[in-house]
Coordinates of C-alpha atoms in Angstrom, one line a residue:
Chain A
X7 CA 117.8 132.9 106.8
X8 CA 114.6 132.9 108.5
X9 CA 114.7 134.7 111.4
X10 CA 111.1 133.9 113.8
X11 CA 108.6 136.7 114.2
X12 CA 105.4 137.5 116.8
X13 CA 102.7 138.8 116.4
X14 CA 99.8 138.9 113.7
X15 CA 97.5 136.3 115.7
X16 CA 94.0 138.4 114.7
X17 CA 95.3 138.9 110.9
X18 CA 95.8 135.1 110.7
X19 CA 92.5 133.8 112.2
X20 CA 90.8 136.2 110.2
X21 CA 92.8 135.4 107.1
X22 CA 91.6 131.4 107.9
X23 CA 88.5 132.1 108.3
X24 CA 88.0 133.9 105.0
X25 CA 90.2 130.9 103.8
X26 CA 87.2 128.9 105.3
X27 CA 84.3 131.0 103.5
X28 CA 86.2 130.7 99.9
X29 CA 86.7 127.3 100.0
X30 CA 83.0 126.4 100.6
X31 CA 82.1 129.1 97.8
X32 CA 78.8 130.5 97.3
X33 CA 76.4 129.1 99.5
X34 CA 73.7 128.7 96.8
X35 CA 75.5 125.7 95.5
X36 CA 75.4 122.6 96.9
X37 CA 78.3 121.9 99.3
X38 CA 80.7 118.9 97.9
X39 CA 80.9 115.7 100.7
X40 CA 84.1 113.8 101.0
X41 CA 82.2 110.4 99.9
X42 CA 81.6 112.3 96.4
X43 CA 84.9 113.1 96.1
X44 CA 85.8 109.6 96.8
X45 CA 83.6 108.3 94.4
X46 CA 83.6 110.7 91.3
X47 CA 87.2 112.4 91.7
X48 CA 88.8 108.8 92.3
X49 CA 91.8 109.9 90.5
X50 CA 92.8 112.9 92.0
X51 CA 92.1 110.7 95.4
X52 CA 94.4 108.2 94.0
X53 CA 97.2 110.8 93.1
X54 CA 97.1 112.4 96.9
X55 CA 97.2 108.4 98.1
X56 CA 100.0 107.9 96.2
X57 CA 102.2 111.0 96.7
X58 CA 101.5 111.4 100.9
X59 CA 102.5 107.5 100.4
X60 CA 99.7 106.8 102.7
X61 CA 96.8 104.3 101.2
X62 CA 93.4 105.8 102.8
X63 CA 90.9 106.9 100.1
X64 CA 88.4 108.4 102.7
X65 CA 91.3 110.8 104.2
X66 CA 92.4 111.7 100.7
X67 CA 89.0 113.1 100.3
X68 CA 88.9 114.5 102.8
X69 CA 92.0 116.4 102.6
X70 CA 91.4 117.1 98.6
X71 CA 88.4 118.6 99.8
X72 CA 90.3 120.6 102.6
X73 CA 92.3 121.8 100.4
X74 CA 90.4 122.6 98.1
X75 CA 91.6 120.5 95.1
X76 CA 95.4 121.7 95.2
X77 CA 97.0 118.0 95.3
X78 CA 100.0 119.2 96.9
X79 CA 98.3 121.2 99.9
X80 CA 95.9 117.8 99.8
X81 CA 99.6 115.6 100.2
X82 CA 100.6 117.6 102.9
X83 CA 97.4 117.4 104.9
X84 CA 98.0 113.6 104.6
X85 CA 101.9 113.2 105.4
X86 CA 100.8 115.3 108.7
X87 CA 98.2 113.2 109.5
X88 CA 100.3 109.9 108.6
X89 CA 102.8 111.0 112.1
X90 CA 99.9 110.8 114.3
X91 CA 99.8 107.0 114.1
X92 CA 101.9 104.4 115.4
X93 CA 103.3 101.7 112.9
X94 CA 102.2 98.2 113.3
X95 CA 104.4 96.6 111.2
X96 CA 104.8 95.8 107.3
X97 CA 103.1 93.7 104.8
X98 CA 104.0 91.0 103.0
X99 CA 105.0 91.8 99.3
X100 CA 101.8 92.4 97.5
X101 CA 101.7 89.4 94.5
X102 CA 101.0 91.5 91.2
X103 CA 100.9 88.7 89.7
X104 CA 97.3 87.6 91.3
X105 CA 96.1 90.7 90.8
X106 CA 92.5 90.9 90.3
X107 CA 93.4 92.5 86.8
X108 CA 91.1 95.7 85.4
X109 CA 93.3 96.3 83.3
X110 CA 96.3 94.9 81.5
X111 CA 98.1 95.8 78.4
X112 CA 101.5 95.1 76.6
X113 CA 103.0 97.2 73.8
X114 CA 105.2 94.1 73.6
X115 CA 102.8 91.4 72.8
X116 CA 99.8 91.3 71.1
X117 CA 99.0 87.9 71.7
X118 CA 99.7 87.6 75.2
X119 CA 98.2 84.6 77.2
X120 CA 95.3 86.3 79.1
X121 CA 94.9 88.8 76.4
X122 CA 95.1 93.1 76.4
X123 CA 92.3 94.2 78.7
X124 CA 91.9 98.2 78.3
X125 CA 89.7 98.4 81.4
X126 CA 88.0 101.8 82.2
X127 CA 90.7 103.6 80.5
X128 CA 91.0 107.2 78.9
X129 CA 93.2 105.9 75.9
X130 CA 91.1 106.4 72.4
X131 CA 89.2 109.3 74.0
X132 CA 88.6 112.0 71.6
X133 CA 89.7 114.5 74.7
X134 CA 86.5 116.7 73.2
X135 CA 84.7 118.1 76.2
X136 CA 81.9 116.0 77.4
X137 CA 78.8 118.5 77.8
X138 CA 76.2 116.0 78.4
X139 CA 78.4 115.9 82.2
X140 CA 77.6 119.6 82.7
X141 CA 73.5 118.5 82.5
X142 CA 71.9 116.1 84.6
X143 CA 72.1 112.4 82.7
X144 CA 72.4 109.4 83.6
X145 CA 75.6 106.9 82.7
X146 CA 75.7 104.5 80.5
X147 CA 75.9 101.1 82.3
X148 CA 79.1 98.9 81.6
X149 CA 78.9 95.9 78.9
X150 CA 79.7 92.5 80.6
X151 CA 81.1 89.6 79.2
X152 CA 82.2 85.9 80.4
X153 CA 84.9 86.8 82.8
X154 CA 88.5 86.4 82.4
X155 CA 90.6 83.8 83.4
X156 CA 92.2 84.6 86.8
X157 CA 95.7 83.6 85.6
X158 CA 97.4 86.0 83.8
X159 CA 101.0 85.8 83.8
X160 CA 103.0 88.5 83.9
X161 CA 104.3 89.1 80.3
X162 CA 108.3 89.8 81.4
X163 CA 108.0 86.6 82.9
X164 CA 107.1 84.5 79.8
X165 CA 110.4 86.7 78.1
X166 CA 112.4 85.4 81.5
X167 CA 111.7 81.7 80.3
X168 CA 113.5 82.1 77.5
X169 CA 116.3 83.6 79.0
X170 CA 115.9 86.9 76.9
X171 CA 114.9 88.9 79.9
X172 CA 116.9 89.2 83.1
X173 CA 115.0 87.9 85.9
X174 CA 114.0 89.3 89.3
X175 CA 115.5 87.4 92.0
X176 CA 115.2 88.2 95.6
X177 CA 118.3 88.0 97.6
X178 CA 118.7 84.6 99.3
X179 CA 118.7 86.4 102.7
X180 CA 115.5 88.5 103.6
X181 CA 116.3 88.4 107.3
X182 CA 117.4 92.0 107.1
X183 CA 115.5 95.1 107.0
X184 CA 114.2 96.7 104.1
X185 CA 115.6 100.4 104.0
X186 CA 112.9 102.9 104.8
X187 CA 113.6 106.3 103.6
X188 CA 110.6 107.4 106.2
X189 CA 112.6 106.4 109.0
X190 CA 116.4 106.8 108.2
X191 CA 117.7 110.1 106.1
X192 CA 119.0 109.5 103.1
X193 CA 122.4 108.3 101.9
X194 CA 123.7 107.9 99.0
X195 CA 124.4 105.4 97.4
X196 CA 120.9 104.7 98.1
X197 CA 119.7 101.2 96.5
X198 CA 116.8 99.8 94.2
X199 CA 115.0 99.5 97.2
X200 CA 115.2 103.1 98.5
X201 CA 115.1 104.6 95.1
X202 CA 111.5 102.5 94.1
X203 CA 110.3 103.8 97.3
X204 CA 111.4 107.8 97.1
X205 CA 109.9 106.8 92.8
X206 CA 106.5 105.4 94.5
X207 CA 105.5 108.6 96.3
X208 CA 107.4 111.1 94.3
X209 CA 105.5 114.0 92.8
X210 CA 104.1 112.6 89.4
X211 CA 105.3 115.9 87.7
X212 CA 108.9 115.6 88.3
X213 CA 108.9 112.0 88.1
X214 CA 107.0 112.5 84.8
X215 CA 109.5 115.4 83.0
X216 CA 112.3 113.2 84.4
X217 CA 110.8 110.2 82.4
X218 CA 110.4 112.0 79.4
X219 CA 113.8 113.4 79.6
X220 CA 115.0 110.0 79.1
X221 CA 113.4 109.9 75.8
X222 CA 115.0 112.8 74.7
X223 CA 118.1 111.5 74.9
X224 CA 119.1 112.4 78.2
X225 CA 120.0 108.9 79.4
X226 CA 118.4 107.2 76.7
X227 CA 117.6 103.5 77.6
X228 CA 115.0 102.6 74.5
X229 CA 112.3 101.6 76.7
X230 CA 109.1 99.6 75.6
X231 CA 105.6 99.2 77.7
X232 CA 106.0 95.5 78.5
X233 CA 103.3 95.4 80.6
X234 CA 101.1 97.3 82.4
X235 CA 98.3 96.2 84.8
X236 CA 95.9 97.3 87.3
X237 CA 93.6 96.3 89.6
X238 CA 93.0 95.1 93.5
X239 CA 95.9 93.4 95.3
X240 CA 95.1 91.6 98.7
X241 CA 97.3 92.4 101.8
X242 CA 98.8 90.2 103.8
X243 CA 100.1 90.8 107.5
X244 CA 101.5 88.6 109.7
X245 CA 99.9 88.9 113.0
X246 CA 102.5 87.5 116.2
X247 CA 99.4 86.2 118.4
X248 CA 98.1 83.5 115.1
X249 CA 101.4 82.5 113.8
X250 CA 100.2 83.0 110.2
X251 CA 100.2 85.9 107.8
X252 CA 96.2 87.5 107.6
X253 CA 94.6 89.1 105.1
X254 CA 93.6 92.2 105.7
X255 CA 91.7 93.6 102.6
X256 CA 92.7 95.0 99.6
X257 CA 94.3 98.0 97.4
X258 CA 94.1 99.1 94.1
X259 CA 97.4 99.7 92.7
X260 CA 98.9 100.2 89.2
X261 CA 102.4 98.4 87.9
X262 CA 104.0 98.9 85.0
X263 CA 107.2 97.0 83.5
X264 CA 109.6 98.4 81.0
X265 CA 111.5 96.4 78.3
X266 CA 115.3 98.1 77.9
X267 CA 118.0 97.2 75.8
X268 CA 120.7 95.9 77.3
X269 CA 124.3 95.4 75.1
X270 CA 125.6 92.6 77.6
X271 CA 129.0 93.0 78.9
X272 CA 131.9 90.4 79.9
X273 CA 129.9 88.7 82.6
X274 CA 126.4 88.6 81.1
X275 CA 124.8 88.1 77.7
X276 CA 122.5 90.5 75.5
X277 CA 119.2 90.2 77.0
X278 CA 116.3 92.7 78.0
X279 CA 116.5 94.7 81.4
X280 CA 113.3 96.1 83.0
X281 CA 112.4 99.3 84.6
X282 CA 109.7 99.1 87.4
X283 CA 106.8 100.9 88.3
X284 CA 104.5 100.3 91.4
X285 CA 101.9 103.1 92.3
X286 CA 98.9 103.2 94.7
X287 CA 95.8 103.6 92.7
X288 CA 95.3 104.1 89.0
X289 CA 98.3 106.0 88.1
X290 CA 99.2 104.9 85.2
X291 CA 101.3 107.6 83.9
X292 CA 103.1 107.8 87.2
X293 CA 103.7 103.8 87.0
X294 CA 105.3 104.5 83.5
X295 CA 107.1 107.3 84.0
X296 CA 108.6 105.3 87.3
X297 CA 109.5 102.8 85.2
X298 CA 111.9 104.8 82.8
X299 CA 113.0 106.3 86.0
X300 CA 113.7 103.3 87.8
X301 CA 115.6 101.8 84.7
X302 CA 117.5 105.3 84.1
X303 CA 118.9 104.7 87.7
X304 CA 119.9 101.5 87.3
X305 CA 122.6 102.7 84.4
X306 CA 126.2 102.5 87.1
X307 CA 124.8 98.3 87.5
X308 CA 124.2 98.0 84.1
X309 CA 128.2 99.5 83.2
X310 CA 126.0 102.8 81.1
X311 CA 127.9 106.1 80.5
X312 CA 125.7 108.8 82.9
X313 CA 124.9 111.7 80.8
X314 CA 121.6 112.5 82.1
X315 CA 120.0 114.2 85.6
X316 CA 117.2 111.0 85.4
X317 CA 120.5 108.5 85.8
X318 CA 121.4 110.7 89.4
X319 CA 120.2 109.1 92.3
X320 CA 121.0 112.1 94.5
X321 CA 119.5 114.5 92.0
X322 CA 116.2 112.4 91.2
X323 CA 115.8 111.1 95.2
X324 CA 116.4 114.3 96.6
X325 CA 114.1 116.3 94.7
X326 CA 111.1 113.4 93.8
X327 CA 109.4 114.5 97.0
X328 CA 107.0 117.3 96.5
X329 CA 106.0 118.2 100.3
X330 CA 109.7 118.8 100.7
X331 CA 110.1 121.2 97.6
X332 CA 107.1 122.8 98.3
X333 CA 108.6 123.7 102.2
X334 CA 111.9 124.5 101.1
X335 CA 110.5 126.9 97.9
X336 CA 107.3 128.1 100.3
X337 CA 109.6 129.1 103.0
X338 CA 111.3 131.7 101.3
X339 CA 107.9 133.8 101.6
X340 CA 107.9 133.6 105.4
X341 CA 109.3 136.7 106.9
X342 CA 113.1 137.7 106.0
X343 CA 112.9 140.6 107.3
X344 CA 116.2 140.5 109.7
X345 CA 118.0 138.6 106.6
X346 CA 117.0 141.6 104.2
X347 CA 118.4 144.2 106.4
X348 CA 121.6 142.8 106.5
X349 CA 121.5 142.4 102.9
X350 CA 120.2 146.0 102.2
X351 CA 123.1 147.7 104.4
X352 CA 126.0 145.3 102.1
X353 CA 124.2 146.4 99.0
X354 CA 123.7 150.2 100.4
X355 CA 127.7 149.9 101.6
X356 CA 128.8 148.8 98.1
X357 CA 127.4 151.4 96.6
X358 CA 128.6 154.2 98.9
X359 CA 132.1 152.9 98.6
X360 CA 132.1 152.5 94.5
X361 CA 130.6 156.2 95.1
X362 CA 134.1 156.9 96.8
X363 CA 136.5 155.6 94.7
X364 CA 135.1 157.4 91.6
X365 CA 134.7 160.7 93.5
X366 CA 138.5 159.9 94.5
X367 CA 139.1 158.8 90.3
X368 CA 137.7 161.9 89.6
X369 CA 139.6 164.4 91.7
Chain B
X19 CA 81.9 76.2 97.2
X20 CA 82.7 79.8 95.1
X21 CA 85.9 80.2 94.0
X22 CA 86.9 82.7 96.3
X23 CA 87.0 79.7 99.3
X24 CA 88.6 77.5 97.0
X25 CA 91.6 78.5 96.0
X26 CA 92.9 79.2 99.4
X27 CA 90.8 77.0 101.7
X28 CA 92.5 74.2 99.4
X29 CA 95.5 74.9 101.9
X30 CA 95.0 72.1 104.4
X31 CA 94.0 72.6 108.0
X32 CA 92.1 74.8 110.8
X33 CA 94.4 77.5 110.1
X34 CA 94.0 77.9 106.7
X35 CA 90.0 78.0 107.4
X36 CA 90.5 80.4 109.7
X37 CA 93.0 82.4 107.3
X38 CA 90.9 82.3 105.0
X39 CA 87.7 83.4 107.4
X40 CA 89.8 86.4 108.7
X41 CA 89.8 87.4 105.0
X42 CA 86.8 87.7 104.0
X43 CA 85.5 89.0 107.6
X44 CA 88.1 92.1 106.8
X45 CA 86.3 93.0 104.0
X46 CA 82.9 92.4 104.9
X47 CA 80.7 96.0 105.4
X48 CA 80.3 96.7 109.9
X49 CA 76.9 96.3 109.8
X50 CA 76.9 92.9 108.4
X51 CA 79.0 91.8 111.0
X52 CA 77.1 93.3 114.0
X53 CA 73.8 91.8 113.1
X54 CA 75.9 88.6 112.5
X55 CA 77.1 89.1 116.3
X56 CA 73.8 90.2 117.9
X57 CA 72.1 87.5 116.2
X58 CA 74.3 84.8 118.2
X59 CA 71.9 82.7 120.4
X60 CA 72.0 83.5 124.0
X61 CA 73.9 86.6 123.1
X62 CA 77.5 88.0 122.4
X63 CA 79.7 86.1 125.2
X64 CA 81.8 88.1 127.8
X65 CA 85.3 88.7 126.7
X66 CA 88.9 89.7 127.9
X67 CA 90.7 93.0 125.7
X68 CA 94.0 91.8 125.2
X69 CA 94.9 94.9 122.8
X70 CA 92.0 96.7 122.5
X71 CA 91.1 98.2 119.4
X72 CA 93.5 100.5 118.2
X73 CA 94.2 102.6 114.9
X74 CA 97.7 102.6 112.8
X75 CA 99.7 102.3 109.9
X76 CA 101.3 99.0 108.0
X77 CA 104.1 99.8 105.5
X78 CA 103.2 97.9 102.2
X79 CA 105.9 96.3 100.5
X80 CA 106.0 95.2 96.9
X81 CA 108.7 93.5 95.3
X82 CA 111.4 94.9 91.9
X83 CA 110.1 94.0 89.0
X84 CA 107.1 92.0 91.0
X85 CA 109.5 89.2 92.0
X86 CA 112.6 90.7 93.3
X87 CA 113.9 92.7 95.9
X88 CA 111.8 93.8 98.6
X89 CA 110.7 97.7 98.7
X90 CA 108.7 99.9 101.0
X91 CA 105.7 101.2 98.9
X92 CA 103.6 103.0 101.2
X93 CA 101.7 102.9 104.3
X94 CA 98.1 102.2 104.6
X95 CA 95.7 102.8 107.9
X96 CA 95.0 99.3 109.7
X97 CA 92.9 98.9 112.4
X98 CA 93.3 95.7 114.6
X99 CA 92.3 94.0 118.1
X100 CA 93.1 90.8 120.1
X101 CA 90.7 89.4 122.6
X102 CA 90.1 86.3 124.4
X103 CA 87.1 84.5 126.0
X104 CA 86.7 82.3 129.0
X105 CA 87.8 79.5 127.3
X106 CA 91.1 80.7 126.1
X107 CA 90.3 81.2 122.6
X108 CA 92.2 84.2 121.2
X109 CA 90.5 86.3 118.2
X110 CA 92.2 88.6 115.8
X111 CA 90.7 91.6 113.7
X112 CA 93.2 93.2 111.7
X113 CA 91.2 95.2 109.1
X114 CA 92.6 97.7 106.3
X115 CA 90.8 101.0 107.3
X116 CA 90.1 103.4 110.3
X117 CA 87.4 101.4 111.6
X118 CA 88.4 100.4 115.1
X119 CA 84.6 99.0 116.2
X120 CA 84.7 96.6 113.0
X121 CA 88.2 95.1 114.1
X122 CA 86.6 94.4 117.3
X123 CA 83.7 92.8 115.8
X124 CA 86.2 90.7 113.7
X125 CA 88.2 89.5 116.5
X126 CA 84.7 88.7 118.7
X127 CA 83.3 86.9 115.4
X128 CA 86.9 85.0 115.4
X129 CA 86.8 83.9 118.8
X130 CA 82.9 82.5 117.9
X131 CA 83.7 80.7 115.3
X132 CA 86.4 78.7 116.5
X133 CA 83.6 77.8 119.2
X134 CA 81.6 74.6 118.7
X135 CA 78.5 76.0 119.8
X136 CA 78.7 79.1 117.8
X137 CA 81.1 78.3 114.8
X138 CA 78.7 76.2 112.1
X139 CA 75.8 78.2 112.4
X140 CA 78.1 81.6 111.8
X141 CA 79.7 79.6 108.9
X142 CA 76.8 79.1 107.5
X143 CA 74.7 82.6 108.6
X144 CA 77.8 84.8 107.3
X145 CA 80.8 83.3 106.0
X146 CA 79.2 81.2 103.6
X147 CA 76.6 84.5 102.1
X148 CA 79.7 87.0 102.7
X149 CA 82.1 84.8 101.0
X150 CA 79.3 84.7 97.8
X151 CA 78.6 88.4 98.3
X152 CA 82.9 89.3 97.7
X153 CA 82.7 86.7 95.0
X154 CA 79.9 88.1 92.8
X155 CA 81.5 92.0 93.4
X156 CA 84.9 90.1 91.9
X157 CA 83.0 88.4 89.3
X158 CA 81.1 91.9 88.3
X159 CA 84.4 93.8 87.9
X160 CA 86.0 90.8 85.8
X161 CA 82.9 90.7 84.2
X162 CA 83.2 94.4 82.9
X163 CA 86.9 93.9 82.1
X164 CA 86.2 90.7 79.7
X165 CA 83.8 93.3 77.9
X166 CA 87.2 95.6 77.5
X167 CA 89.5 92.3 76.1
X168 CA 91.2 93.5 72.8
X169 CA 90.6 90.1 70.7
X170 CA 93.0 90.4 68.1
X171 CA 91.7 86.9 66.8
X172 CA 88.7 87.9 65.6
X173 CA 89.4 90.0 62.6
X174 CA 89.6 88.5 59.3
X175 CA 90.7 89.8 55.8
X176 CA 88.3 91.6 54.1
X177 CA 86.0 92.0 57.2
X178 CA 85.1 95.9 58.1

């Protein structure tokens, strides 16, 4: 138990402002600007976007640079900031499927209608160190060629049509609220919704082990890359005062759909089920690993045996979220110091009475 | 027309125009849009703050498996404003981003263009180059990913 202390004021401004002086480094070297990190560490932005579950890439940078690259100090920075403003409202569901595609692959299909686009991707990368970035160069410019067709259906869909892939259908009723883990504590059981949404700004690590723990055979659910794709989505509000929805701009975001076996059972045929990954900004290994997730989670509808933590809602929702285990673990290095006394004098009291009885064996 | 007007201005009506202006305004760069209001003849016109220019979030929802269930998938930082002018006309900016002056200008550029005197001359002095500006970013990007398009048709037996 943490028990609060006083004092220490001078220690910690002078320990901040150190903190200040190491993060800008030696002075010699040019200081690093939030609009560079924006534009030449757009991953890492995207990872802090995704995991403080707040889509700003100017603030991400600015908190990556706070923070001086640690994503999870960087995710904090962001959650804190994300209180200070009042909600509006919510969007309309962003339509992946008019994405303004980068990229777009299937491990399904080869032949897909719209083709496999691989987009600025690190796939068939040598992952050899790249020197020529340590000296000043130039980079190379981006081939062009007659742009895509617009249309590119999403390839579960074109499975769906046949009836060898379970379709996504929304409830008939949307007049209710959709569950927001932000707003209400979780309870379990907590729902697609809930769990997409604890998946979607979960810490890529855990979501990622938990992923590949499904592979491993704990909660196997032989999962295929049906599709992935990424690229800019508009979003829509509606706004009371027009009377229509408006579009306010657009986000990058990365979606991946997974291809399961399913055996049927008394109700429904054999047919394919789908895990589902949405992320904001290029993550594509979080969009996967959300995907096996998602599906692992879906194993009590689906009538599967649970044999694995990534088919526990209350185990994968309640530890997804990294500012949460970072507080809980971090705390423990906050002063104990009543907690430890109390300890010390049962451990010390133990002792002296073991001490006893063997004198007493003895005699 | 580019394509980026015609697939949604093929909607019918006012408020589909106007949908679709409030688009492209929102992701037009400030400046544009401040030269595009100080260049109005006879000046920006006096109006009424109705919500003035404020700063927030809008939850983003996606959908399961892109068509199903509705789920919360983040927030994003908005910025909007409603004002009206003398004549009753009410404009809206609602803008992703913190930029609280450019919802503003949205929401005084909406209120001109829905004017008469002001609305075809804007159409044509900044919708119409804005909406070809977007359209040639789009058409750059796609343009790069066409380069990146596995073609699997293309290779023959015995080619290397």
């Amino acid at each position: 138990m943490y028990v609060a202390v006083k004092g220490g004021e001078a220690a910690i401004d002078a320990a901040h402002d150190w903190l200040a002086e190491e993060r800008r480094g030696d002075p010699a070297i040019p200081e690093v600007t939030p609009d560079q990190i924006a534009e030449q560490l757009g991953l890492a932005v995207d990872r802090v976007m995704a995991e403080a579950s707040l889509y700003d890439r100017d603030l991400a940078a600015l908190a990556l640079k706070q923070a001086q690259g640690d994503v999870i100090e960087a995710v904090f920075l962001l959650r804190a900031y994300r209180t200070t403003l009042p909600r509006f409202g919510a969007s309309m569901p962003v339509d992946t499927a008019a994405m303004r595609i980068d990229r777009r692959i299937s491990a399904t299909f080869k032949d897909l209608p719209g083709g496999q686009v691989l987009g600025p991707t690190y796939d068939y990368t040598h992952r050899l160190l790249d020197f020529a970035l340590a000296a000043d160069g130039e980079a190379p410019e981006a081939p062009t060629a007659e742009p895509l067709d617009p249309a590119m259906p999403r390839v579960l869909d074109l499975l769906a049509d046949e009836g060898l892939m379970e379709r996504e259908t929304p409830p008939a009723d949307e007049s209710g609220p959709v569950p927001d883990l932000t707003r209400e504590p979780l309870t379990y059981p907590a729902g697609r919704p809930l769990r997409l949404q604890g998946l979607a700004r979960g810490d890529e690590g855990f979501v990622l082990s938990l992923g590949y723990s499904t592979q491993r055979g704990y909660g196997r659910n032989h999962p295929f890359a049906g599709e992935i794709r990424q690229g800019a989505v508009s979003v829509e509000v509606d706004v009371p005062e027009l009377g229509f929805a408006v579009d306010i701009g657009d986000l990058v975001v990365t979606e991946c759909q997974s291809v399961n076996q399913f055996k049927g059972d008394a109700e429904r045929p054999a047919q394919f089920t789908r895990g589902y990954g949405l992320v904001f900004g290029r993550g594509e290994r979080k969009a996967m690993a959300m995907a096996l997730v998602d599906r692992a989670l879906r194993a009590e509808e689906l009538g599967e045996a649970i044999q694995g933590p990534a088919q526990d809602e209350e185990f994968v929702l309640s530890h997804a979220d990294n500012v949460e285990a970072s507080g809980f673990v971090q705390h423990l290095k906050l002063p104990h110091y009543v907690d430890f006394q109390a300890e010390l004098q049962l451990v010390r009291a133990l002792r002296a009475a073991r001490r006893d009885e063997n004198r007493e064996a003895a005699e | 027309m580019n394509t980026v007007e015609k697939t949604e201005a093929a909607a019918d009506g006012p408020a589909s125009a106007r949908r679709l202006r409030l688009g492209l305004l929102a992701r037009a760069p400030r400046q544009m849009l401040a030269d595009a209001l100080a260049g109005v003849a006879g000046g920006a016109p006096a109006v009424r703050v109705l919500k003035p220019a404020e700063t927030g979030l809008v939850m983003v929802r996606g959908r399961a498996g892109g068509t199903g269930e509705r789920f919360n998938l983040g927030e994003m930082t908005v910025s909007r404003c409603t004002l009206s002018d003398e004549a009753g006309r009410i404009g809206v900016g609602m803008v992703a981003g913190r930029d609280r002056a450019k919802a503003e200008l949205v929401a005084r550029l909406d209120i001109l263009l829905q004017d008469p005197a002001h609305g075809p001359g804007l159409e044509r002095d900044l919708v119409a180059p804005l909406a070809a500006r977007i359209e040639a970013a789009r058409a750059e990007r796609a343009a790069k990913a066409a380069a990146t398009r596995v073609d699997f048709f293309t290779m023959v037996r015995g080619d290397v």
